[in-house]
PDB file of C-alpha atoms and ligand atoms in Angstrom:
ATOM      1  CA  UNK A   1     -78.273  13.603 -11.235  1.00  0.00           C
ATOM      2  CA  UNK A   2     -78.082  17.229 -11.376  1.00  0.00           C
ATOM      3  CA  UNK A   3     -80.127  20.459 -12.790  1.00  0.00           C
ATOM      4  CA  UNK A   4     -79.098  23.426 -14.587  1.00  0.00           C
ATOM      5  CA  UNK A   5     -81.285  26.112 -13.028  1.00  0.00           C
ATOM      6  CA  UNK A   6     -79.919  28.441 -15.220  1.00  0.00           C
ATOM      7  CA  UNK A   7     -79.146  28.147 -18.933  1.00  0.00           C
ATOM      8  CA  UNK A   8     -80.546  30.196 -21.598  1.00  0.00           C
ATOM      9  CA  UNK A   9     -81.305  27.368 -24.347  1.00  0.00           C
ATOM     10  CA  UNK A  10     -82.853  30.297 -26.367  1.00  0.00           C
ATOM     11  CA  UNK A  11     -79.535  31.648 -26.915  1.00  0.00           C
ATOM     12  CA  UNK A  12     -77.210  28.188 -27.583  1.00  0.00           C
ATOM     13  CA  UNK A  13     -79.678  27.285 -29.907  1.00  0.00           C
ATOM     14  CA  UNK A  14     -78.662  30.196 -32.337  1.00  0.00           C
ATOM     15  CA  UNK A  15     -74.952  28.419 -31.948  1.00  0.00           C
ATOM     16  CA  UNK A  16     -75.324  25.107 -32.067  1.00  0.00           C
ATOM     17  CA  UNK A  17     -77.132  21.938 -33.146  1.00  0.00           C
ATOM     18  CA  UNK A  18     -79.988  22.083 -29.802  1.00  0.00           C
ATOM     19  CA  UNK A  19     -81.085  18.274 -30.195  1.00  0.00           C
ATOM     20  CA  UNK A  20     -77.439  17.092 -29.498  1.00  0.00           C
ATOM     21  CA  UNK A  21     -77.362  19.821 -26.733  1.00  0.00           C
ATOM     22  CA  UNK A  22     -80.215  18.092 -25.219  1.00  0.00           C
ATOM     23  CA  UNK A  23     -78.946  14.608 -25.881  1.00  0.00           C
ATOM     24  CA  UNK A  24     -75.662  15.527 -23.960  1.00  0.00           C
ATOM     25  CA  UNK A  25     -77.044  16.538 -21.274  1.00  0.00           C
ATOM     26  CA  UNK A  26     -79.034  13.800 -20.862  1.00  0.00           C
ATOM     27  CA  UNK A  27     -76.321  11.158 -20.874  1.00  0.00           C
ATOM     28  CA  UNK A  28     -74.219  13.551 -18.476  1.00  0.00           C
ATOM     29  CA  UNK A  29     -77.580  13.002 -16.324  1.00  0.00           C
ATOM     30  CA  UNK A  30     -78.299  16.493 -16.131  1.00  0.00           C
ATOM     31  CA  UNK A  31     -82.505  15.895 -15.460  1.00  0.00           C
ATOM     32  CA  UNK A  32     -83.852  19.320 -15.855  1.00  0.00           C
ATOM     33  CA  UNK A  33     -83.072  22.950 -17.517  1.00  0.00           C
ATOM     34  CA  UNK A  34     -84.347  26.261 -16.337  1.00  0.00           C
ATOM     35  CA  UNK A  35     -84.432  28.937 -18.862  1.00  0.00           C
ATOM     36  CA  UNK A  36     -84.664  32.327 -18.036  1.00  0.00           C
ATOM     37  CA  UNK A  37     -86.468  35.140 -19.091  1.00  0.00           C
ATOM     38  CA  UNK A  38     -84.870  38.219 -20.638  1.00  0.00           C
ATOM     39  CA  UNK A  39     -88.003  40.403 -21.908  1.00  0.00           C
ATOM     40  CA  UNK A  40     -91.262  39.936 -24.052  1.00  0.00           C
ATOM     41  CA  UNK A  41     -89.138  39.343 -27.037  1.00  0.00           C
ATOM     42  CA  UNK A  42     -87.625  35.952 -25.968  1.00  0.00           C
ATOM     43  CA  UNK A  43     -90.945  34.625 -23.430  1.00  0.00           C
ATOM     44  CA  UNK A  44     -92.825  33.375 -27.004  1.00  0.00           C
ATOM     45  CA  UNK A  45     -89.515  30.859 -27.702  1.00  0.00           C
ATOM     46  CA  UNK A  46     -88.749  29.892 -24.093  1.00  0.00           C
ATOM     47  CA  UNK A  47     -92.100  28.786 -23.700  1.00  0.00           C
ATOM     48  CA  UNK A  48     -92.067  26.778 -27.019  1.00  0.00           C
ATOM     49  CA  UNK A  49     -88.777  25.063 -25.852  1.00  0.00           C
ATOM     50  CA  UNK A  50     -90.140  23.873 -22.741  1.00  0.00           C
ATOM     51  CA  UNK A  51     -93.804  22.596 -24.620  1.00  0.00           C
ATOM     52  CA  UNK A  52     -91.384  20.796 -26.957  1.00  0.00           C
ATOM     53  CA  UNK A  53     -88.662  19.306 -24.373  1.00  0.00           C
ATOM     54  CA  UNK A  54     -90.300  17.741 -21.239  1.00  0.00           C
ATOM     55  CA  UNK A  55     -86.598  18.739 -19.342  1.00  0.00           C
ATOM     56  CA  UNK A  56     -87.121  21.703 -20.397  1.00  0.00           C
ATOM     57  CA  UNK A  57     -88.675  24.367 -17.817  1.00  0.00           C
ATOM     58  CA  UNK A  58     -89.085  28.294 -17.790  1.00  0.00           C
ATOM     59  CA  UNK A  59     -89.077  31.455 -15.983  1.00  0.00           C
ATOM     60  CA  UNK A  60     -91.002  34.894 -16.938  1.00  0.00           C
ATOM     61  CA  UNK A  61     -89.154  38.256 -16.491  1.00  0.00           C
ATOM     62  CA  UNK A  62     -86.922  40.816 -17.296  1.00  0.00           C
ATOM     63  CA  UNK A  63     -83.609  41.272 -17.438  1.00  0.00           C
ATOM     64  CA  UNK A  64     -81.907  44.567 -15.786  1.00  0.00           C
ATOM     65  CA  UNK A  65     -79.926  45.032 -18.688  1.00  0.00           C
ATOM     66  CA  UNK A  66     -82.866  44.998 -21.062  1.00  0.00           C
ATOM     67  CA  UNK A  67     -85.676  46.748 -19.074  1.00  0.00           C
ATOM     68  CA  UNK A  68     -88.312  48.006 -20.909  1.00  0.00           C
ATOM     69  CA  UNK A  69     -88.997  51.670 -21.661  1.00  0.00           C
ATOM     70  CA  UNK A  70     -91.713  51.744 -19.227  1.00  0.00           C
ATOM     71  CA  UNK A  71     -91.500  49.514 -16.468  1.00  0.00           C
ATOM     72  CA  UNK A  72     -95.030  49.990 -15.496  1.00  0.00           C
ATOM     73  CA  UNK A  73     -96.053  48.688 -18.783  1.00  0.00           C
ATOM     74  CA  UNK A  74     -93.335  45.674 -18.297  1.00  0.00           C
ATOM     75  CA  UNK A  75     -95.092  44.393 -14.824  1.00  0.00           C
ATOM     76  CA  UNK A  76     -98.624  44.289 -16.712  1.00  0.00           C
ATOM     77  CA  UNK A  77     -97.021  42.713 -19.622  1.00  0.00           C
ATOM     78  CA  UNK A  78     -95.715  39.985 -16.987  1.00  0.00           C
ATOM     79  CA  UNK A  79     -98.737  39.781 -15.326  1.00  0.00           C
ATOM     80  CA  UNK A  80    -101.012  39.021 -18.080  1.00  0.00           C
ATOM     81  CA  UNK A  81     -98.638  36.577 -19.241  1.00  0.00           C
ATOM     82  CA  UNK A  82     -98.253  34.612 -15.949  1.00  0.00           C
ATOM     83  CA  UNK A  83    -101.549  32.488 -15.442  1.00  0.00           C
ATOM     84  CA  UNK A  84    -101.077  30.860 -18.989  1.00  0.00           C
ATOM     85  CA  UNK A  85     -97.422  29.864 -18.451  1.00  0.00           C
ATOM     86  CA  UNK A  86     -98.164  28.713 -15.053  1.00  0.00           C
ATOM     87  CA  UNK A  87    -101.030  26.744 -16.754  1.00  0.00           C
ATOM     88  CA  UNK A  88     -98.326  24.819 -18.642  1.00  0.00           C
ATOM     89  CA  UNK A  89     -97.021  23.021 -15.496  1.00  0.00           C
ATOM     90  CA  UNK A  90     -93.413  24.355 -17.009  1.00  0.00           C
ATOM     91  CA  UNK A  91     -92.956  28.019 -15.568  1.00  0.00           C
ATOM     92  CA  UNK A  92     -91.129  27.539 -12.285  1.00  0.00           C
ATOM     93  CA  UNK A  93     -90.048  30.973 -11.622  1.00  0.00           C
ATOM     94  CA  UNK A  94     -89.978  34.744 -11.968  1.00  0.00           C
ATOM     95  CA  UNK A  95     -86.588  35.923 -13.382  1.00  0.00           C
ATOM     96  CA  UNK A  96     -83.769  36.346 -14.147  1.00  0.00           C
ATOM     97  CA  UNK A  97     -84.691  40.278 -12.582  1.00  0.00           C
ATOM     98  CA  UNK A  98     -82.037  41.949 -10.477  1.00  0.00           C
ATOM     99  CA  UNK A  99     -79.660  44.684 -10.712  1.00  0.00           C
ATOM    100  CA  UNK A 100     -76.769  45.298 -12.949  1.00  0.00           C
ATOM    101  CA  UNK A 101     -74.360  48.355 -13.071  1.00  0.00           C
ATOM    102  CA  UNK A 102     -71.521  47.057 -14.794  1.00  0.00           C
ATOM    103  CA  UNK A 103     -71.920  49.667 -17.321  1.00  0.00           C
ATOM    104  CA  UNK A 104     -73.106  52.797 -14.859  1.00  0.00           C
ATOM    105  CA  UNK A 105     -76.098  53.994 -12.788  1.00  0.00           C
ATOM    106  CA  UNK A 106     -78.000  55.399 -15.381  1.00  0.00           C
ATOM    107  CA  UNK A 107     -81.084  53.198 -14.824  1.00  0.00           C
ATOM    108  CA  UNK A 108     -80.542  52.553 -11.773  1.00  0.00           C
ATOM    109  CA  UNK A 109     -84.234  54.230 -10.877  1.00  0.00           C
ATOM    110  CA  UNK A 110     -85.552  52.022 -13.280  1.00  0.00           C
ATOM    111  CA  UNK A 111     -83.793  48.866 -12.563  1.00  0.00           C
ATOM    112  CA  UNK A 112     -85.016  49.138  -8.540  1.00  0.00           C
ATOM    113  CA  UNK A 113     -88.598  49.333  -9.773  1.00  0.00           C
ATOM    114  CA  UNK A 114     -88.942  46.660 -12.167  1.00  0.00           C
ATOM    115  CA  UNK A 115     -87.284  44.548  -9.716  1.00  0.00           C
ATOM    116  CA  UNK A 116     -89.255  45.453  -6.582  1.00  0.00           C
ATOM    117  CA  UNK A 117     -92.689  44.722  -9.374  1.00  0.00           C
ATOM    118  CA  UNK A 118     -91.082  41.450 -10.302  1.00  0.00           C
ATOM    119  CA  UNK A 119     -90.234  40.427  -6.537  1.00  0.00           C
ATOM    120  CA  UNK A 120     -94.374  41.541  -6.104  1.00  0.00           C
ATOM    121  CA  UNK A 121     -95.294  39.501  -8.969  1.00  0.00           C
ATOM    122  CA  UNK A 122     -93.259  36.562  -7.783  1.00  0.00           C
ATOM    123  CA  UNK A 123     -95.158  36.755  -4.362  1.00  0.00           C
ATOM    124  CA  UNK A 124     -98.604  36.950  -5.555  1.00  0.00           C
ATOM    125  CA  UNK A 125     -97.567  33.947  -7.717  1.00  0.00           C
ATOM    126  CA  UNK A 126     -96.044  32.177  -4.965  1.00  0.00           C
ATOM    127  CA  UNK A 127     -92.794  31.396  -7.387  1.00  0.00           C
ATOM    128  CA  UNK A 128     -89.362  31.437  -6.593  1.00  0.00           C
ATOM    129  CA  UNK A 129     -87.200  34.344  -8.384  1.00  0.00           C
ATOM    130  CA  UNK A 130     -84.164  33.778 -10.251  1.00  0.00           C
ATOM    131  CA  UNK A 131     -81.820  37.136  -9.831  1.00  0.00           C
ATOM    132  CA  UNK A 132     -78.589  38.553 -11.327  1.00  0.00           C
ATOM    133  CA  UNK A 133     -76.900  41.031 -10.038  1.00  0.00           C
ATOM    134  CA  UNK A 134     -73.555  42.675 -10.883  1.00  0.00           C
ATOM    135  CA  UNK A 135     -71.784  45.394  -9.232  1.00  0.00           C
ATOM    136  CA  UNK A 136     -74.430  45.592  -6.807  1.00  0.00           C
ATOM    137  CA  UNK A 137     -74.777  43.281  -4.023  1.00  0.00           C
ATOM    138  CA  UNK A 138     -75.282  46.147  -1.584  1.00  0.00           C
ATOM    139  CA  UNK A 139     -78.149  47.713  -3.053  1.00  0.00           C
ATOM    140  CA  UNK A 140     -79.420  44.313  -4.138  1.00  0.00           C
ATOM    141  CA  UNK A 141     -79.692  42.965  -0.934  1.00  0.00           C
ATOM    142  CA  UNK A 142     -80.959  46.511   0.951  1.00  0.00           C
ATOM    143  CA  UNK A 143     -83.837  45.831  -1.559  1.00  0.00           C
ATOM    144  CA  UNK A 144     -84.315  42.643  -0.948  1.00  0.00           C
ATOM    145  CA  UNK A 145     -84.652  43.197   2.648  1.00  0.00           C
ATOM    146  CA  UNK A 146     -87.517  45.727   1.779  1.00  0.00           C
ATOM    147  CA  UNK A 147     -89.030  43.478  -0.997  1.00  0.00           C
ATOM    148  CA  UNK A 148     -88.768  40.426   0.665  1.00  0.00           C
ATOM    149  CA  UNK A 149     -89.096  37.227  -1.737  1.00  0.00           C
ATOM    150  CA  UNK A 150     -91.344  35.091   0.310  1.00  0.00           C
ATOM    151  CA  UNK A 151     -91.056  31.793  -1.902  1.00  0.00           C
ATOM    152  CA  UNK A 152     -87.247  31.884  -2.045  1.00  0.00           C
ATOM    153  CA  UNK A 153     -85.080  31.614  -5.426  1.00  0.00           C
ATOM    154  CA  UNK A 154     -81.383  32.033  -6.672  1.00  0.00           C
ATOM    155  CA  UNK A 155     -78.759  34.816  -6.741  1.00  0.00           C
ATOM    156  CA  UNK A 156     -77.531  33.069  -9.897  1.00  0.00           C
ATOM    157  CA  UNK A 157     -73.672  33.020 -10.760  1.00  0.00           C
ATOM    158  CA  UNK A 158     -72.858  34.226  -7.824  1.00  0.00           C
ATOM    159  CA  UNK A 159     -69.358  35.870  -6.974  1.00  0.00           C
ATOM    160  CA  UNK A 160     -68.794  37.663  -4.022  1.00  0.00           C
ATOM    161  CA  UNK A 161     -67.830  37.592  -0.659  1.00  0.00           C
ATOM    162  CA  UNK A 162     -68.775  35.188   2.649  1.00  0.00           C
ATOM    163  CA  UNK A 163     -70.920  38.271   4.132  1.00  0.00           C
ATOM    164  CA  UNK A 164     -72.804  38.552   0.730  1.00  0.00           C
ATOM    165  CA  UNK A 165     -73.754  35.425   0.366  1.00  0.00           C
ATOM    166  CA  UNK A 166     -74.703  35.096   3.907  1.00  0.00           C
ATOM    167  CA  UNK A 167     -76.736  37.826   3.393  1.00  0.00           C
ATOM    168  CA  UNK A 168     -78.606  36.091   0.231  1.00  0.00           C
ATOM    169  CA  UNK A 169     -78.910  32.932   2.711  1.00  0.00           C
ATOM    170  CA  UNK A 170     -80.909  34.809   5.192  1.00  0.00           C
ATOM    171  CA  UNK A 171     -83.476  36.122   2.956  1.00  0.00           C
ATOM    172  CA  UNK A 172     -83.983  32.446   2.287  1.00  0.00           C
ATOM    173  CA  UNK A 173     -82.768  32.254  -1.020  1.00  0.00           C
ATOM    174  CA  UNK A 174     -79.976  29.851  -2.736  1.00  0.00           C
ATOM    175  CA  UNK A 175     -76.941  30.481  -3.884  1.00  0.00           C
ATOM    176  CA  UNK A 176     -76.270  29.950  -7.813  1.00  0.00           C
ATOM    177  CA  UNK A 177     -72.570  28.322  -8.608  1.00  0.00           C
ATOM    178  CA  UNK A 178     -71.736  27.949 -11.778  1.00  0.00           C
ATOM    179  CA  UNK A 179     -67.829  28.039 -14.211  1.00  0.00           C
ATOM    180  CA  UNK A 180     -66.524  30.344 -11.968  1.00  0.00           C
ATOM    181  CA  UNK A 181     -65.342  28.307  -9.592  1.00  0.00           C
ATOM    182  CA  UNK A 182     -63.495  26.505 -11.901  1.00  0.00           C
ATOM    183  CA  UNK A 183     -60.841  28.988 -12.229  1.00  0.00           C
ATOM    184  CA  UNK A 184     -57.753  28.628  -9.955  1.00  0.00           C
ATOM    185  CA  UNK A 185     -57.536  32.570  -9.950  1.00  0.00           C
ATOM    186  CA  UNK A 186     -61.398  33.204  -8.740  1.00  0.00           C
ATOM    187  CA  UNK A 187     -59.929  32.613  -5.330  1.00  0.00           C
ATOM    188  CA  UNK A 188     -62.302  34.960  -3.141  1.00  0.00           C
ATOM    189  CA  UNK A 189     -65.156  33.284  -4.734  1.00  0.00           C
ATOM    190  CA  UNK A 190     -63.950  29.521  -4.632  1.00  0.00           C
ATOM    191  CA  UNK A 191     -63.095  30.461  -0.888  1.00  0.00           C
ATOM    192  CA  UNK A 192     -66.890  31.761  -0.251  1.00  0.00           C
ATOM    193  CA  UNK A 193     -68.359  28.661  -1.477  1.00  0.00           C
ATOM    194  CA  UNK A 194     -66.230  26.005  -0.090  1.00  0.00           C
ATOM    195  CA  UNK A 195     -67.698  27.830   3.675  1.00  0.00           C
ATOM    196  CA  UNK A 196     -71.073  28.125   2.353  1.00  0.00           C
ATOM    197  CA  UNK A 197     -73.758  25.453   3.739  1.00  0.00           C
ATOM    198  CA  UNK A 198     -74.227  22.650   1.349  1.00  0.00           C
ATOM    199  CA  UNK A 199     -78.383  23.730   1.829  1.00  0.00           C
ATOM    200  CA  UNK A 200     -77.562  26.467   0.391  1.00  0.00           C
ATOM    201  CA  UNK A 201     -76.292  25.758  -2.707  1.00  0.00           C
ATOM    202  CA  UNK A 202     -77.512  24.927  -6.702  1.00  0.00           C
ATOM    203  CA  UNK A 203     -76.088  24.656  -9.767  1.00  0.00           C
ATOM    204  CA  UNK A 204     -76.207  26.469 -13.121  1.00  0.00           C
ATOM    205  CA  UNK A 205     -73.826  26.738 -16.358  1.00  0.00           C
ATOM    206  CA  UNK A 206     -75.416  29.982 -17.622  1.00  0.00           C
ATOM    207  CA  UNK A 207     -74.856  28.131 -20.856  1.00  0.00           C
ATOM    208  CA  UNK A 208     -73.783  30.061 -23.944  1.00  0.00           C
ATOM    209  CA  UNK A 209     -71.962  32.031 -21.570  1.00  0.00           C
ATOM    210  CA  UNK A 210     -69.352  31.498 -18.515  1.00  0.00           C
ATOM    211  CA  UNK A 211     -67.288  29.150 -19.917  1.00  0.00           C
ATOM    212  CA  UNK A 212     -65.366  26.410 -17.943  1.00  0.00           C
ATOM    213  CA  UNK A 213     -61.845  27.074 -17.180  1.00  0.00           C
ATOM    214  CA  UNK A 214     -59.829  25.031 -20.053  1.00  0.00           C
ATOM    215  CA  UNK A 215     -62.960  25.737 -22.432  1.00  0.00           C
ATOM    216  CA  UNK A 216     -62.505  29.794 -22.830  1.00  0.00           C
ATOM    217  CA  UNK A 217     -63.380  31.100 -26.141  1.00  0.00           C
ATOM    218  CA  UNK A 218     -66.119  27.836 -26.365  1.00  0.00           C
ATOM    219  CA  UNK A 219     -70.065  27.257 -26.066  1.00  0.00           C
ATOM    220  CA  UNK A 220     -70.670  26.586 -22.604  1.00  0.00           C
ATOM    221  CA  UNK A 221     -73.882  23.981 -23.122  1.00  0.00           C
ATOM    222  CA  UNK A 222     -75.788  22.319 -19.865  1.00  0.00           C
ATOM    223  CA  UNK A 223     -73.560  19.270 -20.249  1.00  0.00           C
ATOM    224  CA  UNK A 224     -71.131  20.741 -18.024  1.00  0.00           C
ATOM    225  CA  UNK A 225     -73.096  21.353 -15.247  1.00  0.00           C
ATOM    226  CA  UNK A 226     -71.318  18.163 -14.206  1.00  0.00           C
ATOM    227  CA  UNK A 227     -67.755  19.549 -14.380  1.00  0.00           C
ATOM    228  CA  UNK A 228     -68.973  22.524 -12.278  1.00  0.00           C
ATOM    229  CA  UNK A 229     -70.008  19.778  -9.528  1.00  0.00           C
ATOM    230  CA  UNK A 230     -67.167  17.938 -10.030  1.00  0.00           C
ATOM    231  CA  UNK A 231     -65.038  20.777  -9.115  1.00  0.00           C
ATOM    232  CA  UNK A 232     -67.224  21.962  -6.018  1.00  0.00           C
ATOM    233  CA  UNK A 233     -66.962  18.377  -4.367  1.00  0.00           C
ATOM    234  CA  UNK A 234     -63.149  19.240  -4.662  1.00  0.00           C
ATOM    235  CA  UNK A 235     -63.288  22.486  -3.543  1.00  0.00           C
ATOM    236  CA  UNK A 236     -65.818  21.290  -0.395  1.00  0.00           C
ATOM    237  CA  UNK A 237     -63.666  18.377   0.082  1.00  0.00           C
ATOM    238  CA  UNK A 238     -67.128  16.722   0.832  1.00  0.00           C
ATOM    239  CA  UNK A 239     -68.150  13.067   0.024  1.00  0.00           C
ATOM    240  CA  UNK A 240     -69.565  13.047  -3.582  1.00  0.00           C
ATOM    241  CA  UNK A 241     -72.365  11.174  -3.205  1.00  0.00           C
ATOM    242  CA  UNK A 242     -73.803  13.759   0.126  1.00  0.00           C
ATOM    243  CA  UNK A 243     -73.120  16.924  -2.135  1.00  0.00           C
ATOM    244  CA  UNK A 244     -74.480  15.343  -5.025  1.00  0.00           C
ATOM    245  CA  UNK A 245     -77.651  14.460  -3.708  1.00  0.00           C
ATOM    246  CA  UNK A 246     -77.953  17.614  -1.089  1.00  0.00           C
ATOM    247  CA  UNK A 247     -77.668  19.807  -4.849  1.00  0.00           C
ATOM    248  CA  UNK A 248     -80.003  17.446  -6.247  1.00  0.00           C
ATOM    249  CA  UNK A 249     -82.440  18.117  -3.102  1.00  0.00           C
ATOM    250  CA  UNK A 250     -81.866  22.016  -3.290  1.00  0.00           C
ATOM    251  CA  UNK A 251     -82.774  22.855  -6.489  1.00  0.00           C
ATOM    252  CA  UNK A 252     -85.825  20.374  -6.473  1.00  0.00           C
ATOM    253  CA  UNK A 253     -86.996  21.908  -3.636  1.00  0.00           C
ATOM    254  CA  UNK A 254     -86.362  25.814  -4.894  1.00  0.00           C
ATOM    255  CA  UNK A 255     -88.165  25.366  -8.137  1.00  0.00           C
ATOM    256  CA  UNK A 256     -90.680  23.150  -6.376  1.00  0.00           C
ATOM    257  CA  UNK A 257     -89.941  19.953  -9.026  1.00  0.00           C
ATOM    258  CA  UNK A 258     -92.842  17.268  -7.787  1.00  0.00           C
ATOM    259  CA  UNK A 259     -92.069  15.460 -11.258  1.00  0.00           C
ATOM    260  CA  UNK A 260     -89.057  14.360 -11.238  1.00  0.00           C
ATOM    261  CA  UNK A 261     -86.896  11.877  -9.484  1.00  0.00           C
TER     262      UNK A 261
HETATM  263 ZN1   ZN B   1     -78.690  34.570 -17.367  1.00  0.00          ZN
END
């Protein structure tokens, strides 16, 4: 039994047929789907897919990459929208928020605040945070350290180094493995999370994106959550029933899942 922690349903839906999405990853046991937020725009139909799908959870934030004009105005946007979703038993998480300078510095300033309000928010809430971050572990985790999130979360698809991770581990938060590891030439990663503790580990496709290796240039779809295990019980050369259940145990635990078994 596994969970995607991180898929954005939203977005596969515009691709494919979602009902045999669903169906799939039901018989490949995968018991529970966390869609992230990206901004206002995409809360409305996240929300709808988890009041229509009961494996179907949520998360409420923003995106670095799409950061409103005025971040100010995108925390009280996230506040007044919290106590409803949390009402609906489905929101499990503030995210995904981070930092991301693949494409420059520019809003940098920006991209610090909104997720230093979101990491506030999170707290207040007592929920977990689901962050990305690219090109910018340092300053990710120098924030973190001063924005501490105190009810844990995912660095989701991580890649990186032992020390980074590490890093993540002590803050208390989990690390995210998803199709990366799949790839024989992802070698620094695969190497990081084969030494990682099993604790500290959960799942994710990032489904339409990150592809498996052998299924470039496809849909990735939560199904595959499964293949991603499969090839981390390889590359942890770890009985499969202890990391399948430890994963199972993580992400129940991060998200605070009381429903399901
Ligand atoms: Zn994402």
């Amino acid at each position: 039994m596994m969970i995607d922690t991180h898929c954005h349903l939203d977005l596969v839906a515009k691709k494919k047929n979602l009902h045999q999405v669903l169906k799939e990853a039901k018989r490949a046991e995968v018991r529970a789907m966390i869609v992230p937020g990206i901004n206002v725009n995409n809360w409305p139909e996240i929300e709808q897919l988890a009041h229509e799908h009961s494996d179907v959870y949520f998360a409420l934030g923003f995106h670095p990459l799409f950061i409103e004009e005025n971040c100010k105005q995108g925390a009280e946007q996230l506040l007044e929208r919290i106590p409803l979703a949390l009402a609906s038993k489905k929101c499990v998480a503030i995210g995904e928020c981070g930092l991301d300078f693949y494409f420059g510095r520019e809003q940098e300033s920006q991209q610090k605040m909104l997720l230093a309000e979101q990491v506030r928010i999170a707290n207040q809430f007592q929920l977990p945070v689901i962050l990305h971050c690219r090109k910018a572990h340092q300053d990710m985790i120098s924030l973190l350290k001063q924005h501490r999130p105190l009810y844990g979360g995912v660095i989701h698809g991580f890649s990186g180094s032992y020390q980074q991770a590490m890093d993540y581990v002590m803050l208390g938060l989990k690390i995210g493995i998803g199709g990366v590891i799949t790839y024989e030439r992802a070698r620094k990663t695969r190497t990081t999370i084969a030494a990682l503790p099993l604790e500290s580990l959960v799942l994710e496709t990032d489904a339409p994106d990150m592809p498996l290796s052998g299924y470039q240039g496809q849909i990735n779809e939560p199904k595959m959550v499964n293949m991603v295990l499969s090839s981390l019980i390889v590359l942890r050369n770890e009985n499969e029933q202890t990391v399948t259940s430890q994963l199972w145990k993580n992400s129940k635990s991060t998200f605070n899942f009381c429903d399901i078994n």
